mmCIF file of C-alpha atoms in Angstrom:
data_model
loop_
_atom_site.group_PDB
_atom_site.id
_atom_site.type_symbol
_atom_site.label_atom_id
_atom_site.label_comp_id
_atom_site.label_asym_id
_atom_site.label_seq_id
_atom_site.Cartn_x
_atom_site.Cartn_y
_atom_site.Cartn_z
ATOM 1 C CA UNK A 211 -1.933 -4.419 34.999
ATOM 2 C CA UNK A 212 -4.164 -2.905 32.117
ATOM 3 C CA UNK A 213 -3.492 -4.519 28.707
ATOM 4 C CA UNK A 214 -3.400 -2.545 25.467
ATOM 5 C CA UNK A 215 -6.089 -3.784 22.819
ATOM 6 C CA UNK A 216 -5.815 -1.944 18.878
ATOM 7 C CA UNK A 217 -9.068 -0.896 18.349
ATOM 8 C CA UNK A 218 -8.918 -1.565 14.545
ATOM 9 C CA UNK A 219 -7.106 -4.929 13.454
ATOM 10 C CA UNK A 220 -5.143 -5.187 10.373
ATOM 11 C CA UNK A 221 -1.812 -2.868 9.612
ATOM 12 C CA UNK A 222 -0.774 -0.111 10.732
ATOM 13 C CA UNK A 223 -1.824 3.291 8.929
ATOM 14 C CA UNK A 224 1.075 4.171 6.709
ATOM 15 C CA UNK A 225 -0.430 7.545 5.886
ATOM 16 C CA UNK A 226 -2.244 9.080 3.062
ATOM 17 C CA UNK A 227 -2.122 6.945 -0.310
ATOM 18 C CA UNK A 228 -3.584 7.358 -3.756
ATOM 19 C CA UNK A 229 -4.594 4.159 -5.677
ATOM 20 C CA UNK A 230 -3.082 3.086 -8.662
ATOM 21 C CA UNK A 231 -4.332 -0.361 -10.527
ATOM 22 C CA UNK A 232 -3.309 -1.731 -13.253
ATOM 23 C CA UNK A 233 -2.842 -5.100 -15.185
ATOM 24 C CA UNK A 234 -0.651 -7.244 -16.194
ATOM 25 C CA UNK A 235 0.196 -10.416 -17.443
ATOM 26 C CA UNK A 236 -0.394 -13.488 -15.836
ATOM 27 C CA UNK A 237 3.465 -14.643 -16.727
ATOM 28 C CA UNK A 238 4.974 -11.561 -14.707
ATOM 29 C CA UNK A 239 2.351 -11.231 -12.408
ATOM 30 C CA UNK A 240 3.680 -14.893 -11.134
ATOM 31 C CA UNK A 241 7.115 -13.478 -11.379
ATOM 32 C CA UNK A 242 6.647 -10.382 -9.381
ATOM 33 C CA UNK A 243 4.672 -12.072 -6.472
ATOM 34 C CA UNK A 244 7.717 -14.505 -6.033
ATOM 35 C CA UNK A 245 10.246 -11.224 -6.112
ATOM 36 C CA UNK A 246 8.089 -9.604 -3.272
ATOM 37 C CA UNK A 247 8.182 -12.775 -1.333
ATOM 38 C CA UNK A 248 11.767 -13.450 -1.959
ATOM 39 C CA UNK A 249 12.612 -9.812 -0.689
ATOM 40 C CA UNK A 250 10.741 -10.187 2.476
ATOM 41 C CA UNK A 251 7.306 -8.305 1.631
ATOM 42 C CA UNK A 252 4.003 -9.527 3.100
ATOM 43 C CA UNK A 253 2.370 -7.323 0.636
ATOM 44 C CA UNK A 254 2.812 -7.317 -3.422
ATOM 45 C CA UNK A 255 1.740 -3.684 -2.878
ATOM 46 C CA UNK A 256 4.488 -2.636 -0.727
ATOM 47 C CA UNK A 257 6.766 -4.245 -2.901
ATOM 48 C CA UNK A 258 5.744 -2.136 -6.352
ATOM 49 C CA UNK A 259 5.717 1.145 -4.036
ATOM 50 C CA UNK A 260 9.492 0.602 -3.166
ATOM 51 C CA UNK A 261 10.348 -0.739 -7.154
ATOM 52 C CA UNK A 262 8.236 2.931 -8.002
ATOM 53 C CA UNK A 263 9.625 5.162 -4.836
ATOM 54 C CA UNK A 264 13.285 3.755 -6.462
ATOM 55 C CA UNK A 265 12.757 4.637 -9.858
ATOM 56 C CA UNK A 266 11.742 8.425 -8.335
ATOM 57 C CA UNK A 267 14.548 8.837 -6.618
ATOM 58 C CA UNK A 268 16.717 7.587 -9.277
ATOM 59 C CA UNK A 269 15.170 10.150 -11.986
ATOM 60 C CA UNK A 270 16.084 13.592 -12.645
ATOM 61 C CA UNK A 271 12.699 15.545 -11.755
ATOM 62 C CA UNK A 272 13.912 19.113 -13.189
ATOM 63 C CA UNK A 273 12.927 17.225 -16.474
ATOM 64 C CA UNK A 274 9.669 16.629 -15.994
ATOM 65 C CA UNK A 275 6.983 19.552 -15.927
ATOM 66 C CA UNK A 276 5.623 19.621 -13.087
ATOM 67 C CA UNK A 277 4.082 22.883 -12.692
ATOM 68 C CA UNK A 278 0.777 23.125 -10.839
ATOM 69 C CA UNK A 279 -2.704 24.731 -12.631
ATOM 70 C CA UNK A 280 -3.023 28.509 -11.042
ATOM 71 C CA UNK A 281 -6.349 28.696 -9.004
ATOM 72 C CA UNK A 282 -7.815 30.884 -11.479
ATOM 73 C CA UNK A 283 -11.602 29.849 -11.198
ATOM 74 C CA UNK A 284 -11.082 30.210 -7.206
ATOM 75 C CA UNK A 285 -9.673 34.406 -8.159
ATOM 76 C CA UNK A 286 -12.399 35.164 -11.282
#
């Protein structure tokens, strides 16, 4: 019986991401590592993705402009 070894450790992939830092203060940056905790995540990352991918689904995108550039400089 063969056993299975991951040949990278860590995670799993979750798939293409773009970075986004930012800063903020110490006071809520106390605050929101105990709400990701509290909630289960390993990861204070995982936990702002959700608190973002929530506000997303919960916003009306037809508002926003979100047309893309034309490839012009690709065509002249």
């Amino acid at each position: 019986m063969t056993v299975e070894v991951r040949k990278r450790p860590g995670r799993k992939s979750k798939g293409d991401r773009k970075f986004f830092g930012f800063r903020i203060a110490m006071d809520k940056a106390d605050i929101v590592n105990d709400i990701a905790a509290a909630e289960g995540y390993k990861y204070v990352s995982d936990w702002v993705a959700s608190v973002v991918e929530d506000r997303i689904n919960h916003t009306d995108l037809s508002a926003i402009n979100r047309q893309e550039e034309l490839p012009i400089g690709r065509i002249a």
